[in-house]
């Protein structure tokens, strides 16, 4: 029994390009390029599991991410859940609806020595991209739950309590509760769940 899980977050990570095992920034760019190769022009490249701690605090370069993604926007979710990294194209999309230089209560858009945003968004600044990308469609959340609970079985986990759903810091969409119900009705939950 896992008494503290984030099943939608985990399942989404299984659907996204994985950066959890990269050993260098060059590997980050390779993973992004590989993920981008299968996408339509303009489609978002979403990756998860990045930990700057494993790379001595290094952050991906926004311009190198632009090149790797072939002009597509990139959203890299950090494994901590407290930061994300965008490339220049994604920052341009965010800037179309928000002032990146405006103060953000409880968050930071990191600015580089050249005066440009580096792409690193910390804490509440992540809402700038989340406001574009969320809420996830119901079908996406159902698929995330299917993948997460199927994986739980491979680890011997048969019962899970989710530590927060339906928006806010922990939840990822106000549609999550409906997705749990729908996934249950469709037989997609492979373990007992308590959301």
mmCIF file of N, CA, C and O in Angstrom, residues 41-119:
data_model
loop_
_atom_site.group_PDB
_atom_site.id
_atom_site.type_symbol
_atom_site.label_atom_id
_atom_site.label_comp_id
_atom_site.label_asym_id
_atom_site.label_seq_id
_atom_site.Cartn_x
_atom_site.Cartn_y
_atom_site.Cartn_z
ATOM 1 N N UNK A 41 5.039 20.417 -36.482
ATOM 2 C CA UNK A 41 5.599 21.750 -36.231
ATOM 3 C C UNK A 41 4.677 22.540 -35.295
ATOM 4 O O UNK A 41 3.451 22.501 -35.430
ATOM 5 N N UNK A 42 5.263 23.212 -34.320
ATOM 6 C CA UNK A 42 4.484 24.016 -33.381
ATOM 7 C C UNK A 42 3.946 23.253 -32.188
ATOM 8 O O UNK A 42 3.470 23.863 -31.235
ATOM 9 N N UNK A 43 4.007 21.919 -32.230
ATOM 10 C CA UNK A 43 3.511 21.121 -31.107
ATOM 11 C C UNK A 43 4.507 21.173 -29.950
ATOM 12 O O UNK A 43 5.714 21.200 -30.161
ATOM 13 N N UNK A 44 4.003 21.180 -28.725
ATOM 14 C CA UNK A 44 4.844 21.272 -27.535
ATOM 15 C C UNK A 44 5.636 19.990 -27.312
ATOM 16 O O UNK A 44 5.092 18.895 -27.396
ATOM 17 N N UNK A 45 6.909 20.155 -26.984
ATOM 18 C CA UNK A 45 7.744 19.056 -26.500
ATOM 19 C C UNK A 45 7.698 19.148 -24.982
ATOM 20 O O UNK A 45 8.117 20.154 -24.402
ATOM 21 N N UNK A 46 7.171 18.122 -24.344
ATOM 22 C CA UNK A 46 7.057 18.115 -22.893
ATOM 23 C C UNK A 46 7.949 17.003 -22.351
ATOM 24 O O UNK A 46 7.851 15.853 -22.782
ATOM 25 N N UNK A 47 8.810 17.367 -21.430
ATOM 26 C CA UNK A 47 9.712 16.408 -20.802
ATOM 27 C C UNK A 47 9.593 16.534 -19.297
ATOM 28 O O UNK A 47 9.215 17.587 -18.776
ATOM 29 N N UNK A 48 9.906 15.470 -18.594
ATOM 30 C CA UNK A 48 9.809 15.504 -17.138
ATOM 31 C C UNK A 48 10.964 14.739 -16.511
ATOM 32 O O UNK A 48 11.707 14.039 -17.190
ATOM 33 N N UNK A 49 11.086 14.908 -15.205
ATOM 34 C CA UNK A 49 12.098 14.180 -14.454
ATOM 35 C C UNK A 49 13.450 14.839 -14.393
ATOM 36 O O UNK A 49 14.405 14.256 -13.879
ATOM 37 N N UNK A 50 13.572 16.076 -14.893
ATOM 38 C CA UNK A 50 14.883 16.740 -14.889
ATOM 39 C C UNK A 50 15.270 17.149 -13.474
ATOM 40 O O UNK A 50 14.473 17.725 -12.745
ATOM 41 N N UNK A 51 16.514 16.836 -13.097
ATOM 42 C CA UNK A 51 17.026 17.242 -11.795
ATOM 43 C C UNK A 51 18.357 17.949 -11.973
ATOM 44 O O UNK A 51 19.376 17.306 -12.224
ATOM 45 N N UNK A 52 18.372 19.279 -11.836
ATOM 46 C CA UNK A 52 19.642 19.994 -11.947
ATOM 47 C C UNK A 52 20.638 19.567 -10.872
ATOM 48 O O UNK A 52 21.848 19.689 -11.057
ATOM 49 N N UNK A 53 20.160 19.039 -9.760
ATOM 50 C CA UNK A 53 21.056 18.591 -8.689
ATOM 51 C C UNK A 53 21.987 17.481 -9.174
ATOM 52 O O UNK A 53 23.126 17.378 -8.728
ATOM 53 N N UNK A 54 21.493 16.656 -10.093
ATOM 54 C CA UNK A 54 22.319 15.559 -10.605
ATOM 55 C C UNK A 54 23.358 16.035 -11.617
ATOM 56 O O UNK A 54 24.253 15.280 -11.981
ATOM 57 N N UNK A 55 23.228 17.290 -12.059
ATOM 58 C CA UNK A 55 24.162 17.853 -13.032
ATOM 59 C C UNK A 55 24.879 19.070 -12.450
ATOM 60 O O UNK A 55 25.194 20.018 -13.166
ATOM 61 N N UNK A 56 25.120 19.051 -11.173
ATOM 62 C CA UNK A 56 25.855 20.141 -10.532
ATOM 63 C C UNK A 56 25.150 21.479 -10.595
ATOM 64 O O UNK A 56 25.791 22.527 -10.593
ATOM 65 N N UNK A 57 23.816 21.459 -10.660
ATOM 66 C CA UNK A 57 23.041 22.701 -10.702
ATOM 67 C C UNK A 57 22.876 23.296 -12.086
ATOM 68 O O UNK A 57 22.276 24.356 -12.234
ATOM 69 N N UNK A 58 23.392 22.629 -13.102
ATOM 70 C CA UNK A 58 23.309 23.167 -14.465
ATOM 71 C C UNK A 58 21.863 23.215 -14.961
ATOM 72 O O UNK A 58 21.075 22.318 -14.689
ATOM 73 N N UNK A 59 21.573 24.260 -15.709
ATOM 74 C CA UNK A 59 20.267 24.414 -16.339
ATOM 75 C C UNK A 59 20.441 24.369 -17.857
ATOM 76 O O UNK A 59 21.429 24.891 -18.389
ATOM 77 N N UNK A 60 19.485 23.774 -18.572
ATOM 78 C CA UNK A 60 19.580 23.775 -20.031
ATOM 79 C C UNK A 60 19.560 25.189 -20.591
ATOM 80 O O UNK A 60 18.912 26.080 -20.052
ATOM 81 N N UNK A 61 20.271 25.396 -21.680
ATOM 82 C CA UNK A 61 20.317 26.683 -22.359
ATOM 83 C C UNK A 61 19.096 26.833 -23.264
ATOM 84 O O UNK A 61 18.810 25.951 -24.078
ATOM 85 N N UNK A 62 18.397 27.940 -23.136
ATOM 86 C CA UNK A 62 17.155 28.135 -23.896
ATOM 87 C C UNK A 62 17.389 28.084 -25.398
ATOM 88 O O UNK A 62 16.566 27.557 -26.145
ATOM 89 N N UNK A 63 18.520 28.631 -25.861
ATOM 90 C CA UNK A 63 18.797 28.643 -27.297
ATOM 91 C C UNK A 63 19.144 27.249 -27.810
ATOM 92 O O UNK A 63 18.751 26.869 -28.915
ATOM 93 N N UNK A 64 19.874 26.473 -27.021
ATOM 94 C CA UNK A 64 20.178 25.095 -27.403
ATOM 95 C C UNK A 64 18.901 24.249 -27.437
ATOM 96 O O UNK A 64 18.746 23.373 -28.277
ATOM 97 N N UNK A 65 17.972 24.531 -26.521
ATOM 98 C CA UNK A 65 16.684 23.834 -26.535
ATOM 99 C C UNK A 65 15.888 24.209 -27.777
ATOM 100 O O UNK A 65 15.227 23.358 -28.381
ATOM 101 N N UNK A 66 15.944 25.486 -28.174
ATOM 102 C CA UNK A 66 15.277 25.914 -29.409
ATOM 103 C C UNK A 66 15.779 25.095 -30.591
ATOM 104 O O UNK A 66 14.994 24.584 -31.401
ATOM 105 N N UNK A 67 17.101 24.975 -30.698
ATOM 106 C CA UNK A 67 17.704 24.240 -31.809
ATOM 107 C C UNK A 67 17.331 22.764 -31.751
ATOM 108 O O UNK A 67 16.960 22.163 -32.767
ATOM 109 N N UNK A 68 17.397 22.169 -30.565
ATOM 110 C CA UNK A 68 17.094 20.740 -30.420
ATOM 111 C C UNK A 68 15.650 20.435 -30.788
ATOM 112 O O UNK A 68 15.358 19.391 -31.375
ATOM 113 N N UNK A 69 14.746 21.347 -30.452
ATOM 114 C CA UNK A 69 13.317 21.117 -30.692
ATOM 115 C C UNK A 69 12.870 21.530 -32.083
ATOM 116 O O UNK A 69 11.699 21.375 -32.426
ATOM 117 N N UNK A 70 13.769 22.062 -32.872
ATOM 118 C CA UNK A 70 13.401 22.436 -34.234
ATOM 119 C C UNK A 70 12.327 23.501 -34.303
ATOM 120 O O UNK A 70 11.445 23.441 -35.166
ATOM 121 N N UNK A 71 12.396 24.478 -33.403
ATOM 122 C CA UNK A 71 11.431 25.573 -33.429
ATOM 123 C C UNK A 71 10.141 25.302 -32.670
ATOM 124 O O UNK A 71 9.240 26.138 -32.680
ATOM 125 N N UNK A 72 10.049 24.154 -32.027
ATOM 126 C CA UNK A 72 8.864 23.834 -31.226
ATOM 127 C C UNK A 72 9.051 24.361 -29.800
ATOM 128 O O UNK A 72 10.159 24.416 -29.307
ATOM 129 N N UNK A 73 7.961 24.679 -29.109
ATOM 130 C CA UNK A 73 8.081 25.081 -27.706
ATOM 131 C C UNK A 73 8.443 23.877 -26.841
ATOM 132 O O UNK A 73 7.998 22.758 -27.103
ATOM 133 N N UNK A 74 9.262 24.115 -25.814
ATOM 134 C CA UNK A 74 9.706 23.055 -24.910
ATOM 135 C C UNK A 74 9.339 23.423 -23.483
ATOM 136 O O UNK A 74 9.601 24.544 -23.031
ATOM 137 N N UNK A 75 8.769 22.451 -22.766
ATOM 138 C CA UNK A 75 8.425 22.580 -21.352
ATOM 139 C C UNK A 75 9.062 21.410 -20.624
ATOM 140 O O UNK A 75 8.665 20.265 -20.807
ATOM 141 N N UNK A 76 10.084 21.699 -19.816
ATOM 142 C CA UNK A 76 10.769 20.673 -19.034
ATOM 143 C C UNK A 76 10.330 20.808 -17.586
ATOM 144 O O UNK A 76 10.577 21.828 -16.935
ATOM 145 N N UNK A 77 9.697 19.768 -17.075
ATOM 146 C CA UNK A 77 9.246 19.743 -15.684
ATOM 147 C C UNK A 77 10.366 19.168 -14.818
ATOM 148 O O UNK A 77 10.862 18.075 -15.092
ATOM 149 N N UNK A 78 10.736 19.882 -13.789
ATOM 150 C CA UNK A 78 11.772 19.394 -12.883
ATOM 151 C C UNK A 78 11.185 18.347 -11.941
ATOM 152 O O UNK A 78 10.017 18.430 -11.556
ATOM 153 N N UNK A 79 12.007 17.394 -11.559
ATOM 154 C CA UNK A 79 11.543 16.304 -10.698
ATOM 155 C C UNK A 79 11.089 16.793 -9.325
ATOM 156 O O UNK A 79 10.280 16.146 -8.672
ATOM 157 N N UNK A 80 11.578 17.947 -8.907
ATOM 158 C CA UNK A 80 11.189 18.492 -7.597
ATOM 159 C C UNK A 80 9.741 18.959 -7.568
ATOM 160 O O UNK A 80 9.130 19.054 -6.506
ATOM 161 N N UNK A 81 9.199 19.306 -8.734
ATOM 162 C CA UNK A 81 7.863 19.886 -8.798
ATOM 163 C C UNK A 81 7.846 21.363 -8.434
ATOM 164 O O UNK A 81 6.794 21.985 -8.413
ATOM 165 N N UNK A 82 9.023 21.944 -8.181
ATOM 166 C CA UNK A 82 9.094 23.341 -7.756
ATOM 167 C C UNK A 82 9.660 24.270 -8.824
ATOM 168 O O UNK A 82 9.819 25.462 -8.579
ATOM 169 N N UNK A 83 9.983 23.730 -9.996
ATOM 170 C CA UNK A 83 10.544 24.559 -11.061
ATOM 171 C C UNK A 83 10.318 23.861 -12.396
ATOM 172 O O UNK A 83 10.047 22.655 -12.458
ATOM 173 N N UNK A 84 10.447 24.637 -13.446
ATOM 174 C CA UNK A 84 10.423 24.096 -14.801
ATOM 175 C C UNK A 84 11.319 24.960 -15.669
ATOM 176 O O UNK A 84 11.713 26.064 -15.281
ATOM 177 N N UNK A 85 11.652 24.446 -16.829
ATOM 178 C CA UNK A 85 12.491 25.174 -17.773
ATOM 179 C C UNK A 85 11.779 25.231 -19.119
ATOM 180 O O UNK A 85 11.261 24.224 -19.597
ATOM 181 N N UNK A 86 11.778 26.410 -19.719
ATOM 182 C CA UNK A 86 11.204 26.617 -21.040
ATOM 183 C C UNK A 86 12.307 27.020 -22.006
ATOM 184 O O UNK A 86 13.309 27.603 -21.608
ATOM 185 N N UNK A 87 12.076 26.733 -23.271
ATOM 186 C CA UNK A 87 12.996 27.255 -24.281
ATOM 187 C C UNK A 87 12.514 28.631 -24.728
ATOM 188 O O UNK A 87 11.494 29.141 -24.247
ATOM 189 N N UNK A 88 13.246 29.242 -25.646
ATOM 190 C CA UNK A 88 12.890 30.577 -26.117
ATOM 191 C C UNK A 88 11.545 30.631 -26.801
ATOM 192 O O UNK A 88 10.791 31.605 -26.639
ATOM 193 N N UNK A 89 11.206 29.583 -27.558
ATOM 194 C CA UNK A 89 9.912 29.560 -28.260
ATOM 195 C C UNK A 89 8.780 29.525 -27.246
ATOM 196 O O UNK A 89 7.795 30.265 -27.365
ATOM 197 N N UNK A 90 8.905 28.690 -26.221
ATOM 198 C CA UNK A 90 7.868 28.617 -25.190
ATOM 199 C C UNK A 90 7.776 29.927 -24.417
ATOM 200 O O UNK A 90 6.672 30.389 -24.097
ATOM 201 N N UNK A 91 8.923 30.538 -24.124
ATOM 202 C CA UNK A 91 8.899 31.835 -23.443
ATOM 203 C C UNK A 91 8.164 32.871 -24.286
ATOM 204 O O UNK A 91 7.427 33.710 -23.750
ATOM 205 N N UNK A 92 8.338 32.816 -25.606
ATOM 206 C CA UNK A 92 7.614 33.721 -26.492
ATOM 207 C C UNK A 92 6.116 33.530 -26.402
ATOM 208 O O UNK A 92 5.349 34.504 -26.388
ATOM 209 N N UNK A 93 5.682 32.272 -26.304
ATOM 210 C CA UNK A 93 4.248 32.005 -26.171
ATOM 211 C C UNK A 93 3.721 32.508 -24.830
ATOM 212 O O UNK A 93 2.634 33.060 -24.756
ATOM 213 N N UNK A 94 4.502 32.307 -23.786
ATOM 214 C CA UNK A 94 4.101 32.785 -22.462
ATOM 215 C C UNK A 94 4.037 34.307 -22.459
ATOM 216 O O UNK A 94 3.088 34.907 -21.939
ATOM 217 N N UNK A 95 5.029 34.951 -23.057
ATOM 218 C CA UNK A 95 5.104 36.416 -23.067
ATOM 219 C C UNK A 95 3.969 37.043 -23.857
ATOM 220 O O UNK A 95 3.642 38.215 -23.641
ATOM 221 N N UNK A 96 3.339 36.283 -24.745
ATOM 222 C CA UNK A 96 2.209 36.813 -25.506
ATOM 223 C C UNK A 96 1.018 37.113 -24.600
ATOM 224 O O UNK A 96 0.170 37.935 -24.943
ATOM 225 N N UNK A 97 0.970 36.451 -23.428
ATOM 226 C CA UNK A 97 -0.152 36.668 -22.523
ATOM 227 C C UNK A 97 0.235 37.163 -21.146
ATOM 228 O O UNK A 97 -0.620 37.308 -20.278
ATOM 229 N N UNK A 98 1.538 37.367 -20.922
ATOM 230 C CA UNK A 98 1.991 37.785 -19.587
ATOM 231 C C UNK A 98 3.278 38.584 -19.702
ATOM 232 O O UNK A 98 4.058 38.390 -20.635
ATOM 233 N N UNK A 99 3.479 39.464 -18.752
ATOM 234 C CA UNK A 99 4.708 40.254 -18.685
ATOM 235 C C UNK A 99 5.738 39.470 -17.881
ATOM 236 O O UNK A 99 5.614 39.329 -16.663
ATOM 237 N N UNK A 100 6.765 38.953 -18.543
ATOM 238 C CA UNK A 100 7.773 38.132 -17.873
ATOM 239 C C UNK A 100 8.619 38.933 -16.883
ATOM 240 O O UNK A 100 9.269 38.358 -16.021
ATOM 241 N N UNK A 101 8.618 40.256 -17.024
ATOM 242 C CA UNK A 101 9.402 41.101 -16.121
ATOM 243 C C UNK A 101 8.618 41.518 -14.872
ATOM 244 O O UNK A 101 9.194 42.058 -13.935
ATOM 245 N N UNK A 102 7.323 41.259 -14.857
ATOM 246 C CA UNK A 102 6.493 41.654 -13.718
ATOM 247 C C UNK A 102 6.786 40.769 -12.511
ATOM 248 O O UNK A 102 7.031 39.568 -12.665
ATOM 249 N N UNK A 103 6.792 41.349 -11.311
ATOM 250 C CA UNK A 103 7.001 40.540 -10.112
ATOM 251 C C UNK A 103 5.898 39.480 -9.969
ATOM 252 O O UNK A 103 4.741 39.731 -10.313
ATOM 253 N N UNK A 104 6.279 38.313 -9.472
ATOM 254 C CA UNK A 104 5.329 37.223 -9.250
ATOM 255 C C UNK A 104 5.396 36.849 -7.777
ATOM 256 O O UNK A 104 6.460 36.453 -7.286
ATOM 257 N N UNK A 105 4.291 36.982 -7.092
ATOM 258 C CA UNK A 105 4.246 36.652 -5.674
ATOM 259 C C UNK A 105 4.547 35.167 -5.496
ATOM 260 O O UNK A 105 3.833 34.309 -6.007
ATOM 261 N N UNK A 106 5.626 34.863 -4.801
ATOM 262 C CA UNK A 106 5.981 33.477 -4.534
ATOM 263 C C UNK A 106 6.637 32.762 -5.690
ATOM 264 O O UNK A 106 6.706 31.532 -5.698
ATOM 265 N N UNK A 107 7.121 33.504 -6.672
ATOM 266 C CA UNK A 107 7.758 32.864 -7.814
ATOM 267 C C UNK A 107 8.766 33.772 -8.479
ATOM 268 O O UNK A 107 8.786 34.973 -8.237
ATOM 269 N N UNK A 108 9.598 33.172 -9.338
ATOM 270 C CA UNK A 108 10.659 33.916 -10.006
ATOM 271 C C UNK A 108 10.797 33.453 -11.451
ATOM 272 O O UNK A 108 10.852 32.253 -11.725
ATOM 273 N N UNK A 109 10.846 34.408 -12.367
ATOM 274 C CA UNK A 109 11.301 34.158 -13.734
ATOM 275 C C UNK A 109 12.776 34.555 -13.719
ATOM 276 O O UNK A 109 13.104 35.733 -13.580
ATOM 277 N N UNK A 110 13.657 33.570 -13.820
ATOM 278 C CA UNK A 110 15.089 33.838 -13.684
ATOM 279 C C UNK A 110 15.588 34.582 -14.926
ATOM 280 O O UNK A 110 15.324 34.169 -16.066
ATOM 281 N N UNK A 111 16.306 35.677 -14.690
ATOM 282 C CA UNK A 111 16.861 36.503 -15.762
ATOM 283 C C UNK A 111 18.367 36.284 -15.807
ATOM 284 O O UNK A 111 19.045 36.298 -14.773
ATOM 285 N N UNK A 112 18.905 36.103 -17.001
ATOM 286 C CA UNK A 112 20.331 35.878 -17.165
ATOM 287 C C UNK A 112 21.117 37.173 -17.211
ATOM 288 O O UNK A 112 20.548 38.274 -17.209
ATOM 289 N N UNK A 113 22.425 37.023 -17.268
ATOM 290 C CA UNK A 113 23.311 38.176 -17.334
ATOM 291 C C UNK A 113 23.096 39.027 -18.564
ATOM 292 O O UNK A 113 23.446 40.213 -18.587
ATOM 293 N N UNK A 114 22.486 38.439 -19.614
ATOM 294 C CA UNK A 114 22.219 39.187 -20.841
ATOM 295 C C UNK A 114 20.890 39.937 -20.788
ATOM 296 O O UNK A 114 20.479 40.572 -21.762
ATOM 297 N N UNK A 115 20.189 39.843 -19.630
ATOM 298 C CA UNK A 115 18.921 40.543 -19.478
ATOM 299 C C UNK A 115 17.714 39.787 -19.999
ATOM 300 O O UNK A 115 16.591 40.272 -19.900
ATOM 301 N N UNK A 116 17.944 38.595 -20.566
ATOM 302 C CA UNK A 116 16.835 37.783 -21.073
ATOM 303 C C UNK A 116 16.450 36.717 -20.052
ATOM 304 O O UNK A 116 17.303 36.226 -19.312
ATOM 305 N N UNK A 117 15.166 36.324 -20.030
ATOM 306 C CA UNK A 117 14.793 35.177 -19.192
ATOM 307 C C UNK A 117 15.582 33.941 -19.639
ATOM 308 O O UNK A 117 15.718 33.686 -20.840
ATOM 309 N N UNK A 118 16.099 33.205 -18.662
ATOM 310 C CA UNK A 118 16.884 32.002 -18.979
ATOM 311 C C UNK A 118 16.001 30.841 -19.399
ATOM 312 O O UNK A 118 16.477 29.893 -20.001
ATOM 313 N N UNK A 119 14.731 30.916 -19.019
ATOM 314 C CA UNK A 119 13.811 29.807 -19.230
ATOM 315 C C UNK A 119 13.443 29.118 -17.937
ATOM 316 O O UNK A 119 12.483 28.354 -17.884
#
